[in-house]
Amino acid sequence: LLETRSIIAHSHSMKIGHMTKRKNLNSKPAAARSGSTASWIIAFSTDHANSLVFLLLGGSLFCLFFSLFYIYFQLSGDTGGAPLVIGGAAAGLRTTRFMIKQDDHPSSSQSPQIRTDNSSNNSNNKTIINNSNNKNNHASSEDGLSACLLVNDENPRLPEWIAYHYHILPLRSLTVAVDPASRSSPAAILDRWRQLMGLDVQLWEEKVYMPYGGDGACNASDPHTDCLKHHRKRQQHFVRACMANFKKRGKSWVLLTDVDEYITFNTIHDTDPPVPLDAAPEGVPTLSNWTWSVKGFVNMTGNKIDQTFVEGVLSGLPPEGWHDKRNGQHKKTLPLVNKSEEIFYGAYGSVFHDEAGNRWFLRDDYVFRDAIDITPEEAKKSWNLSIVKNSFIKGNILHGTVYNNGKRKDGESVEIHTNWRESPVEIKTLNGGHIMNDLKGQTFYVERDTMLWPPHLSTAQLTDIRKRLPTVAEGKTVLDVINTEMQALGAEYAKETIGPCLAMPRVLYGSMEDKNDTSWKNMSPEGFDNSDFMTLRYRWHSLPDNRVNKYQKTIIDVRRISKRELKGEANNIHTPVGYYCRDKQPPRYSVSFFRVNHYLDSFEAYSYRNDARADMRQSKKYYNEKGKNAVKQMDDDIRPWLKSFVDSVGQEKANTLLAGAGDFVDLS
């Protein structure tokens, strides 16, 4: 371009000179002018040369524009073509433009091309990676699982989280979104994983997944702004968009946790809570399709009393009924003697007592294709499904009359053949319905004249799976366990019983350290320190099935979720796909083959984030209150992972990949 400018300037100078000569020639006599024919030729040729120069310049600019346009879209990846720019509202936050070309099938052994521009300390620090030529000896993204991660100043803990899940899932595809309030960017950490391990990484800015481009960092000083609501909304849009993107890219299981949460094998311990019952003990009525509620009142002494009630559909009563109630009718219990947290965190499959001494069995109503809250009209118009009415079960066949079916007349009898090994339990209910598939893959909406309890794994089967679980040190992965158990059940039956949404109970690990305990062992390999890794540092945790653990986390098989279900905003991050995920109660710990270790971490780590929940995150009182219930039991289940990881990737790579772990630099 500089050379072209020089040519243009020189050409322009020549043109002015020749115009001057031509003016002077015109003022001379004809005889004198006739001797200047050569000058005329030169002037004529120069004019055309100028036109040619401008034509060449225009062509060059067009080619340059086309080349930049092509490079832009090649680097934009699978995020809708948007460049992946991570920015922040805090002053001095360096903006990273992290553009990755997604290519799951590298074709060359060349190294990634990396260009870093550090010309400014305040902004425009750009890292551009084109990894399409990267090839290494590690498994491709097709061979592992995926994860969605929303981060906010998580760099001290992110290397540990990625390394653990790379080893245990195995994590091979990762999408990271950075909260606009974050004062730091994870780009450098992700660069290392992409270059050294071939991790398939996408780094998203807010406008990629938020409607209307998002709201940016929340102003916590504005009393009219609910920053926690903004945060939740961002989470709910991100997980849906992330899962949809992985589905589009042909991925399978997707983990949805935070940086302080680690999925692990839920191996059996002597201290585990009781296993839930599959059915009510003899003589105990069953409540299905149940809900619970708490009502408070002030007694005569002025104390506030909370009473817990359960209401559901009765079954298991004798033919003559009980207290003017019959099977299939609704029943609300008297106040229960159990606390409300016992109902929520350990209810289904258990027997509870009311204040009159009556016993009630709360059935586990959850199955992945259980009832959905849509009307037959919605099923017909919005979902365009065949409607089955007047349904009943005989053997493994569901009978009924079908409507809105292109192959059958309305009202025609239909037999839906299933692979159910046992007939579902039939319980009368009032409204709603559920969706099911027959052996041919046809989809039906069954009106909820009867609530069907489709096949499910018994507590004995689930306990057997837990007995077969590997330890972290054995080198087996979460994907190994899923594949092994689904193969043992049979692919189709496993789909019916396990479902595409695996809900996992959380267990809160506190910050208590007792190194005088003789059972404590140093499990960090050479060159690493236990204190830099929360998974090695903290062993004490809460009781399972306890209120302090709160809600479940999930791993979703997006291949089996429709595109429709992945649009818009999730109801919440704990049940990201409402129809498929357990939402009434968290999964029972004693029949779950995976769990999620949720680390409170040190107060330094807990208060490090520029979090929307600043009033809680910066409160030592709240931190101590939360942690006091997380010191009830201890285990070393997860702690051997680091040595196994280092043995797997080698000391040199491990040192590079885990650089900065536990390093809480000042971000103020």
XYZ file of C-alpha atoms in Angstrom:
668
model
C 0.000 0.000 0.000
C 2.889 2.370 0.771
C 4.423 1.610 -2.624
C 1.086 2.268 -4.328
C 0.786 5.602 -2.537
C 4.237 6.529 -3.839
C 3.273 5.581 -7.383
C 0.096 7.656 -7.177
C 1.952 10.684 -5.831
C 4.593 10.408 -8.521
C 1.920 9.973 -11.219
C -0.001 12.966 -9.931
C 3.177 15.088 -10.019
C 3.888 13.994 -13.596
C 0.340 14.838 -14.664
C 0.530 18.365 -13.258
C 3.878 18.898 -14.986
C 2.536 17.788 -18.364
C -0.597 19.895 -18.036
C 1.683 22.916 -17.499
C 3.709 22.026 -20.578
C 0.543 21.666 -22.664
C -0.688 25.092 -21.569
C 2.640 26.651 -22.529
C 2.614 24.898 -25.913
C -0.835 26.264 -26.700
C 0.502 29.791 -26.288
C 3.219 29.224 -28.875
C 2.969 29.458 -32.671
C 1.969 26.375 -34.588
C 5.472 25.866 -35.921
C 6.884 25.834 -32.441
C 4.123 23.506 -31.264
C 4.787 21.018 -34.043
C 8.211 20.363 -32.624
C 6.630 19.192 -29.366
C 4.837 16.076 -30.657
C 6.893 13.851 -28.340
C 5.664 15.826 -25.346
C 2.046 15.277 -26.415
C 2.636 11.545 -26.728
C 4.195 11.473 -23.284
C 1.232 13.371 -21.788
C -1.316 11.092 -23.485
C 0.472 7.945 -22.278
C 0.775 9.265 -18.734
C -2.970 9.944 -18.482
C -3.732 6.337 -19.391
C -1.019 5.117 -17.048
C -2.697 6.996 -14.215
C -5.985 5.265 -15.004
C -4.192 1.937 -15.013
C -2.607 2.675 -11.637
C -6.000 3.488 -10.112
C -7.459 0.317 -11.650
C -4.649 -1.780 -10.163
C -5.058 -0.058 -6.819
C -8.793 -0.801 -6.776
C -8.178 -4.432 -7.666
C -5.546 -4.752 -4.940
C -7.892 -3.301 -2.308
C -10.651 -5.676 -3.413
C -8.307 -8.681 -3.101
C -7.134 -7.488 0.310
C -10.724 -7.076 1.534
C -11.712 -10.510 0.200
C -8.696 -12.137 1.897
C -9.491 -10.530 5.274
C -13.162 -11.518 4.902
C -12.171 -15.140 4.210
C -9.738 -15.291 7.145
C -12.367 -13.794 9.473
C -14.937 -16.496 8.758
C -12.353 -19.258 8.815
C -11.373 -18.234 12.326
C -14.844 -17.543 13.635
C -15.602 -21.224 14.398
C -19.023 -22.578 15.391
C -20.313 -19.625 17.377
C -22.463 -18.144 14.692
C -19.534 -16.374 13.063
C -19.056 -13.945 15.936
C -15.433 -13.265 16.906
C -14.821 -14.488 20.424
C -13.872 -11.334 22.296
C -13.543 -11.381 26.063
C -13.842 -8.010 27.718
C -14.657 -6.626 31.126
C -16.056 -3.557 32.785
C -13.267 -3.163 35.325
C -10.657 -0.534 34.545
C -7.431 -1.972 33.239
C -8.873 -5.351 32.237
C -7.009 -6.569 29.194
C -9.267 -7.482 26.309
C -8.464 -10.763 24.600
C -9.656 -11.616 21.119
C -9.595 -15.400 21.079
C -10.666 -16.749 17.700
C -10.532 -20.488 17.102
C -11.264 -22.512 14.036
C -13.085 -25.674 15.035
C -11.718 -28.738 13.287
C -12.188 -32.128 14.894
C -10.124 -33.869 12.237
C -6.636 -32.320 12.091
C -4.826 -33.167 8.886
C -1.277 -32.083 9.576
C 1.331 -32.375 12.281
C 2.245 -28.696 12.071
C 2.148 -26.657 15.256
C -0.615 -24.130 15.862
C 0.140 -20.705 14.466
C 0.096 -18.179 17.282
C 0.498 -14.425 17.076
C 0.503 -12.347 20.231
C 0.384 -8.563 20.252
C 1.390 -7.055 23.583
C 1.640 -3.507 22.306
C -0.664 -2.187 25.014
C -0.938 -3.038 28.688
C -4.495 -1.784 28.928
C -6.281 -3.194 25.910
C -6.007 -4.970 22.576
C -3.857 -7.778 23.915
C -4.795 -10.250 21.185
C -4.189 -13.953 20.959
C -5.280 -15.503 17.680
C -5.112 -19.272 17.344
C -5.659 -21.314 14.229
C -5.461 -24.893 15.389
C -6.743 -26.554 12.216
C -3.327 -28.077 11.588
C -2.751 -29.274 15.136
C -2.298 -32.986 15.589
C -1.060 -34.835 18.657
C -1.115 -38.245 20.256
C -4.130 -37.542 22.456
C -7.706 -38.647 21.861
C -9.771 -36.429 19.600
C -12.859 -34.579 20.840
C -14.978 -37.375 19.361
C -13.626 -39.774 22.004
C -14.604 -37.817 25.108
C -17.205 -35.686 26.790
C -17.961 -31.981 26.703
C -18.572 -29.283 29.296
C -20.050 -25.796 29.583
C -18.394 -23.448 32.043
C -19.295 -19.883 33.038
C -16.360 -18.271 34.846
C -15.682 -15.139 36.863
C -12.117 -14.562 38.081
C -11.557 -18.333 38.218
C -7.959 -18.476 36.932
C -6.474 -19.748 40.238
C -8.793 -22.788 40.169
C -9.371 -23.274 36.428
C -6.157 -25.281 35.685
C -7.085 -27.800 38.391
C -10.680 -28.097 37.154
C -9.684 -28.667 33.519
C -6.912 -31.138 34.371
C -9.159 -33.188 36.660
C -12.028 -33.422 34.196
C -9.702 -33.988 31.228
C -8.497 -37.044 33.114
C -11.769 -38.268 34.678
C -14.541 -37.538 32.157
C -12.491 -37.507 29.806
C -13.077 -33.844 28.875
C -12.299 -33.233 25.196
C -14.550 -30.288 24.253
C -15.018 -27.212 26.422
C -17.019 -24.025 25.953
C -16.178 -21.215 28.366
C -18.110 -17.979 28.825
C -16.674 -15.171 30.926
C -18.925 -13.107 33.158
C -18.735 -9.452 32.065
C -17.831 -8.507 35.649
C -14.715 -10.692 35.598
C -11.436 -8.807 36.037
C -9.374 -11.548 34.392
C -9.467 -13.653 31.241
C -8.847 -17.426 31.020
C -7.512 -17.193 27.435
C -3.878 -17.943 28.311
C -4.868 -21.041 30.315
C -7.079 -22.299 27.499
C -4.288 -21.618 24.986
C -2.020 -24.057 26.811
C -4.625 -26.808 26.820
C -5.396 -26.327 23.158
C -1.747 -26.382 22.129
C -0.421 -29.161 24.356
C -3.421 -31.505 24.648
C -5.581 -30.730 21.620
C -8.500 -29.687 23.826
C -11.347 -28.406 21.637
C -12.007 -24.988 23.173
C -14.443 -22.190 22.458
C -14.380 -18.933 24.382
C -17.671 -17.036 24.175
C -18.511 -13.430 24.751
C -21.922 -12.517 26.117
C -23.480 -11.510 22.808
C -23.028 -15.034 21.432
C -25.606 -16.536 23.812
C -27.604 -13.689 25.370
C -30.670 -12.154 23.676
C -30.086 -8.655 22.329
C -26.366 -8.963 23.032
C -26.681 -9.158 26.812
C -26.623 -6.543 29.558
C -22.917 -6.324 30.317
C -21.582 -6.103 33.857
C -24.237 -5.446 36.459
C -24.037 -2.230 38.482
C -24.149 -3.549 42.035
C -24.251 -0.015 43.450
C -27.648 0.605 41.841
C -30.305 -0.224 44.474
C -32.881 -0.791 41.725
C -30.801 -3.476 39.991
C -30.957 -7.124 41.022
C -27.490 -8.395 40.080
C -28.255 -11.922 41.234
C -31.211 -12.012 38.850
C -28.931 -10.831 36.032
C -26.453 -13.570 36.933
C -29.096 -16.304 36.965
C -30.491 -15.151 33.628
C -27.005 -15.252 32.098
C -26.461 -18.778 33.434
C -29.781 -20.025 32.101
C -29.267 -18.669 28.603
C -25.665 -19.855 28.478
C -26.308 -23.507 29.374
C -29.077 -23.796 26.773
C -27.015 -22.143 24.010
C -23.947 -24.183 24.930
C -25.825 -27.491 24.827
C -27.452 -26.540 21.522
C -24.032 -25.760 20.070
C -22.638 -29.114 21.193
C -25.664 -30.895 19.721
C -25.090 -29.108 16.421
C -21.474 -30.260 16.485
C -22.474 -33.895 17.055
C -21.315 -34.218 20.677
C -22.859 -36.529 23.270
C -22.713 -36.079 27.052
C -22.265 -32.515 28.322
C -21.316 -31.714 31.929
C -22.895 -28.653 33.554
C -21.061 -27.655 36.722
C -19.089 -24.725 38.115
C -15.330 -24.417 38.691
C -15.752 -25.355 42.367
C -17.588 -28.598 41.485
C -16.029 -31.935 40.508
C -17.877 -35.002 39.245
C -16.616 -38.259 40.709
C -17.559 -41.910 41.233
C -20.001 -42.338 44.116
C -18.325 -45.352 45.670
C -20.006 -47.024 48.634
C -19.060 -46.110 52.225
C -20.256 -47.489 55.536
C -21.555 -44.028 56.430
C -23.925 -43.797 53.432
C -27.589 -42.939 54.142
C -30.256 -45.659 53.837
C -31.232 -46.947 50.423
C -34.755 -45.826 49.389
C -37.519 -48.404 49.078
C -38.906 -49.455 45.703
C -42.400 -49.915 47.100
C -44.353 -49.264 50.272
C -44.108 -51.739 53.156
C -47.191 -53.833 53.655
C -50.074 -51.883 55.149
C -48.562 -48.439 54.399
C -50.501 -46.283 51.884
C -48.565 -44.800 48.956
C -48.692 -41.165 47.891
C -47.729 -40.568 44.289
C -47.607 -37.400 42.206
C -47.048 -35.699 45.523
C -46.028 -32.231 46.580
C -45.004 -30.838 49.934
C -45.606 -27.486 51.567
C -44.670 -25.663 54.743
C -47.002 -23.434 56.735
C -45.914 -21.365 59.688
C -47.895 -20.165 62.695
C -47.180 -18.632 66.067
C -48.147 -20.787 69.053
C -49.545 -19.615 72.362
C -46.084 -19.015 73.813
C -45.176 -16.704 70.936
C -42.842 -19.098 69.164
C -43.027 -19.555 65.405
C -43.752 -23.137 64.395
C -43.378 -24.545 60.884
C -45.583 -27.448 59.868
C -44.875 -29.662 56.852
C -47.635 -31.280 54.798
C -47.622 -33.668 51.846
C -50.444 -34.025 49.336
C -50.695 -36.680 46.639
C -52.664 -39.474 44.996
C -53.508 -42.507 47.121
C -52.836 -46.136 46.252
C -52.236 -49.310 48.209
C -55.428 -48.992 50.215
C -57.651 -52.013 50.876
C -60.699 -52.380 48.595
C -63.003 -50.908 51.225
C -60.823 -47.793 51.401
C -59.554 -45.970 54.451
C -61.271 -43.126 56.314
C -63.688 -42.545 53.404
C -60.753 -42.363 50.966
C -60.293 -44.660 47.972
C -57.383 -45.485 45.709
C -56.882 -42.791 43.099
C -58.185 -39.957 45.273
C -56.155 -37.017 46.532
C -55.046 -36.903 50.139
C -53.386 -34.181 52.192
C -51.657 -35.471 55.284
C -51.794 -34.073 58.777
C -48.627 -32.182 59.793
C -45.638 -34.484 59.566
C -43.258 -34.974 62.459
C -40.314 -34.786 60.045
C -38.549 -31.520 59.230
C -39.089 -29.968 55.818
C -35.468 -30.549 54.728
C -35.921 -34.264 55.343
C -38.858 -34.221 52.921
C -36.942 -32.394 50.220
C -33.535 -34.018 50.499
C -34.462 -37.583 51.355
C -38.130 -38.036 50.722
C -38.930 -40.333 47.850
C -38.695 -44.001 48.640
C -39.138 -43.311 52.356
C -41.870 -43.690 54.966
C -42.923 -40.638 56.969
C -45.168 -40.208 60.008
C -47.760 -37.544 60.680
C -48.630 -36.188 64.110
C -51.507 -38.697 64.447
C -49.136 -41.641 63.946
C -50.230 -42.441 60.377
C -47.493 -43.657 58.039
C -47.118 -42.606 54.391
C -44.837 -43.910 51.678
C -43.690 -41.230 49.208
C -43.135 -42.858 45.864
C -40.365 -41.837 43.452
C -42.414 -40.449 40.583
C -39.438 -39.508 38.457
C -38.631 -41.181 35.192
C -37.073 -39.304 32.329
C -40.226 -39.460 30.190
C -42.613 -38.798 33.068
C -45.601 -36.496 32.813
C -45.258 -33.119 31.138
C -47.546 -30.222 31.838
C -49.131 -29.671 28.427
C -52.720 -30.096 27.334
C -53.825 -32.437 24.525
C -54.499 -29.339 22.429
C -50.880 -28.196 22.858
C -49.616 -31.670 22.078
C -51.600 -31.633 18.848
C -51.008 -28.054 17.665
C -47.550 -27.192 18.971
C -45.934 -30.614 19.058
C -47.952 -32.305 16.275
C -48.041 -35.585 18.193
C -50.404 -38.517 18.017
C -52.763 -38.392 20.996
C -53.545 -41.595 22.899
C -56.669 -41.627 25.075
C -58.299 -44.228 27.326
C -54.938 -45.924 27.850
C -54.347 -49.087 29.831
C -51.493 -51.556 30.183
C -51.559 -55.265 29.457
C -48.244 -57.041 29.572
C -45.704 -54.893 27.785
C -48.288 -53.281 25.526
C -50.030 -49.956 26.054
C -53.539 -49.996 24.609
C -55.732 -47.003 23.814
C -57.487 -45.003 21.135
C -55.416 -42.755 18.898
C -56.101 -39.298 17.471
C -54.142 -36.898 15.241
C -52.286 -39.821 13.664
C -51.571 -39.621 9.951
C -51.824 -43.391 9.471
C -54.941 -44.103 11.551
C -58.445 -42.722 11.846
C -59.372 -40.718 14.929
C -60.720 -43.040 17.622
C -59.068 -46.146 16.175
C -57.644 -48.644 18.668
C -53.871 -48.737 18.924
C -51.352 -51.058 20.548
C -48.027 -49.464 21.481
C -45.373 -52.132 21.874
C -42.629 -51.358 24.380
C -39.496 -52.980 25.736
C -40.763 -52.705 29.304
C -39.769 -55.704 31.366
C -42.512 -55.032 33.867
C -45.930 -53.460 33.477
C -45.999 -49.889 34.793
C -48.023 -49.145 37.884
C -51.327 -47.434 37.061
C -52.440 -44.596 39.292
C -55.368 -42.268 38.590
C -54.466 -38.614 38.278
C -56.142 -35.439 37.143
C -54.342 -33.682 34.312
C -51.298 -33.463 32.064
C -49.783 -36.322 30.132
C -46.505 -37.792 28.999
C -44.595 -38.596 25.827
C -43.360 -42.067 24.952
C -41.832 -43.938 22.019
C -42.715 -47.406 20.801
C -40.220 -49.977 19.521
C -40.503 -48.540 16.004
C -39.509 -45.086 17.224
C -42.992 -43.570 16.781
C -43.799 -40.839 19.311
C -47.115 -40.614 21.171
C -48.588 -38.225 23.693
C -50.526 -40.302 26.234
C -53.235 -38.354 28.019
C -52.847 -38.625 31.718
C -55.992 -40.570 32.463
C -53.516 -42.823 34.200
C -50.036 -41.925 35.299
C -47.685 -44.586 34.053
C -44.603 -45.568 35.959
C -42.326 -46.682 33.134
C -39.307 -48.896 33.642
C -36.753 -47.779 36.167
C -33.707 -49.316 37.754
C -34.444 -50.864 41.109
C -32.488 -49.922 44.202
C -30.816 -53.327 44.011
C -29.665 -52.670 40.428
C -28.392 -49.214 41.327
C -26.582 -50.564 44.372
C -24.916 -53.193 42.181
C -23.719 -50.442 39.827
C -22.200 -48.587 42.783
C -20.435 -51.762 43.859
C -18.815 -52.014 40.419
C -17.607 -48.414 40.346
C -13.861 -47.891 39.892
C -11.719 -45.669 42.063
C -10.188 -42.466 40.742
C -6.726 -44.031 40.873
C -7.650 -46.887 38.503
C -7.633 -44.733 35.356
C -11.255 -45.449 34.421
C -13.452 -42.580 33.270
C -17.040 -41.432 33.667
C -17.611 -42.313 30.012
C -16.260 -45.818 30.664
C -18.817 -46.319 33.433
C -21.734 -44.973 31.364
C -20.856 -47.146 28.366
C -20.257 -50.265 30.464
C -23.523 -50.003 32.383
C -25.624 -49.117 29.331
C -24.149 -52.061 27.455
C -24.939 -54.365 30.378
C -28.559 -53.168 30.442
C -28.953 -53.275 26.665
C -28.902 -50.092 24.622
C -32.655 -49.591 24.248
C -33.552 -50.568 27.800
C -30.763 -48.329 29.111
C -32.256 -45.384 27.234
C -35.590 -46.037 28.938
C -34.185 -46.443 32.440
C -31.202 -44.099 32.568
C -32.473 -41.317 30.333
C -30.574 -38.438 28.724
C -30.319 -36.372 31.918
C -28.263 -37.838 34.740
C -28.945 -35.859 37.905
C -26.152 -36.077 40.458
C -26.339 -35.199 44.162
C -23.896 -32.637 45.472
C -21.830 -32.975 48.642
C -20.382 -29.828 50.220
C -16.721 -30.031 51.253
C -15.730 -27.546 53.943
C -12.464 -25.791 54.675
C -11.433 -27.666 57.819
C -7.895 -29.063 57.712
C -6.655 -31.428 60.393
C -3.116 -32.432 59.483
C -2.631 -33.963 62.936
C -5.076 -36.664 61.860
C -3.046 -39.838 61.408
C -5.218 -40.884 58.448
C -4.096 -37.832 56.421
C -1.661 -38.600 53.609
C 0.246 -36.361 51.250
C -1.148 -37.273 47.831
C 0.570 -34.642 45.699
C 3.180 -35.979 43.245
C 6.716 -34.628 43.130
C 6.838 -30.963 42.186
C 3.323 -30.174 43.394
C 1.876 -29.003 46.712
C -1.385 -30.213 48.275
C -2.224 -26.675 49.370
C -2.482 -25.485 45.728
C -5.291 -27.937 44.911
C -8.594 -27.873 46.737
C -9.362 -31.450 45.674
C -6.257 -32.588 47.575
C -6.435 -30.104 50.414
C -9.991 -30.619 51.700
C -11.364 -33.955 52.911
C -14.170 -33.093 55.348
C -17.692 -32.791 54.019
C -21.359 -32.611 54.966
C -23.720 -35.504 55.495
C -25.205 -36.747 52.200
C -28.921 -36.088 51.635
C -28.581 -32.960 53.758
C -30.040 -29.524 53.131
C -26.647 -27.805 53.030
C -25.830 -29.672 49.791
C -28.779 -28.040 48.029
C -29.654 -28.904 44.446
C -28.292 -31.450 42.013
C -26.034 -30.903 39.019
C -26.451 -32.688 35.704
C -24.733 -34.332 32.784
C -26.865 -34.279 29.611
C -26.773 -36.487 26.514
C -27.630 -33.751 23.992
C -28.026 -36.283 21.162
C -31.291 -37.366 22.743
C -32.640 -33.878 23.419
C -34.653 -32.183 20.692
C -33.552 -28.810 19.304
C -36.828 -27.357 20.564
C -35.898 -28.231 24.154
C -32.555 -26.430 23.846
C -33.915 -23.079 22.722
C -34.350 -20.029 24.884
C -33.746 -19.908 28.604
C -33.503 -22.856 30.999
C -35.884 -22.886 33.967
C -32.813 -23.066 36.185
C -29.275 -24.381 35.931
C -30.025 -27.400 38.117
C -32.754 -28.712 35.822
C -31.593 -27.284 32.473
C -34.013 -29.431 30.449
C -37.175 -29.597 32.524
C -38.944 -32.520 30.873
C -35.940 -34.845 31.085
C -34.299 -33.794 34.355
C -35.411 -34.570 37.878
C -36.905 -31.421 39.352
C -39.162 -32.431 42.227
C -36.457 -33.708 44.575
C -32.676 -34.114 44.247
C -31.538 -37.650 43.446
C -30.992 -39.871 46.461
C -27.313 -40.193 47.303
C -27.384 -43.909 48.027
C -28.698 -44.844 44.554
C -26.607 -42.414 42.480
C -23.515 -43.749 40.756
C -21.976 -40.296 40.253
C -21.839 -37.404 42.684
C -20.483 -33.849 42.553
C -18.000 -32.679 45.166
C -18.788 -29.016 45.822
C -15.864 -27.204 47.472
C -16.385 -24.241 49.770
C -12.605 -23.641 49.537
C -10.622 -21.146 51.615
C -12.139 -17.760 52.394
C -9.489 -16.190 50.168
C -10.783 -18.256 47.239
C -14.452 -17.898 48.237
C -14.275 -14.089 48.285
C -11.955 -13.740 45.264
C -14.605 -13.442 42.550
C -16.192 -10.173 41.490
C -19.499 -11.941 42.087
C -23.114 -10.798 41.817
C -23.585 -12.355 45.262
C -21.001 -9.991 46.792
C -22.976 -9.565 50.017
C -22.557 -13.304 50.644
C -19.184 -13.843 48.970
C -17.509 -11.140 51.046
C -19.124 -12.140 54.336
C -16.933 -14.173 56.680
C -19.980 -14.781 58.881
C -21.949 -16.305 55.986
C -18.898 -18.328 54.960
C -18.466 -19.789 58.459
C -22.188 -20.503 58.768
C -22.168 -22.391 55.491
C -19.069 -24.359 56.415
C -20.074 -25.490 59.884
C -22.274 -28.255 58.447
C -19.543 -29.447 56.079
C -17.346 -31.126 58.703
C -19.407 -34.248 59.474
C -17.565 -36.929 57.470
C -14.382 -37.256 55.449
C -13.018 -39.307 52.564
C -10.053 -39.452 50.192
C -12.007 -40.695 47.163
C -10.948 -37.941 44.777
C -7.457 -37.134 46.049
C -5.392 -39.683 44.046
C -6.341 -38.049 40.718
C -3.366 -35.682 40.462
C -0.724 -38.401 40.620
C -2.659 -40.422 38.041
C -2.927 -37.358 35.785
C 0.799 -36.572 35.999
C 1.657 -40.207 35.235
C -0.654 -40.031 32.217
C 0.574 -36.809 30.559
C 4.137 -36.636 31.908
C 5.804 -34.316 34.397
C 6.817 -31.632 31.904
C 3.357 -31.184 30.396
C 1.695 -31.366 33.803
C 3.933 -28.546 35.069
C 2.922 -26.347 32.129
C -0.778 -27.196 32.187
C -1.125 -26.651 35.932
C 0.931 -23.447 36.070
C -0.787 -20.844 38.251
C -2.983 -23.329 40.125
C -3.735 -21.931 43.574
C -2.091 -18.587 42.777
C -4.509 -15.849 43.868
C -2.945 -12.738 42.362
C -4.194 -9.311 43.389
C -6.825 -8.095 40.897
C -7.677 -4.816 42.602
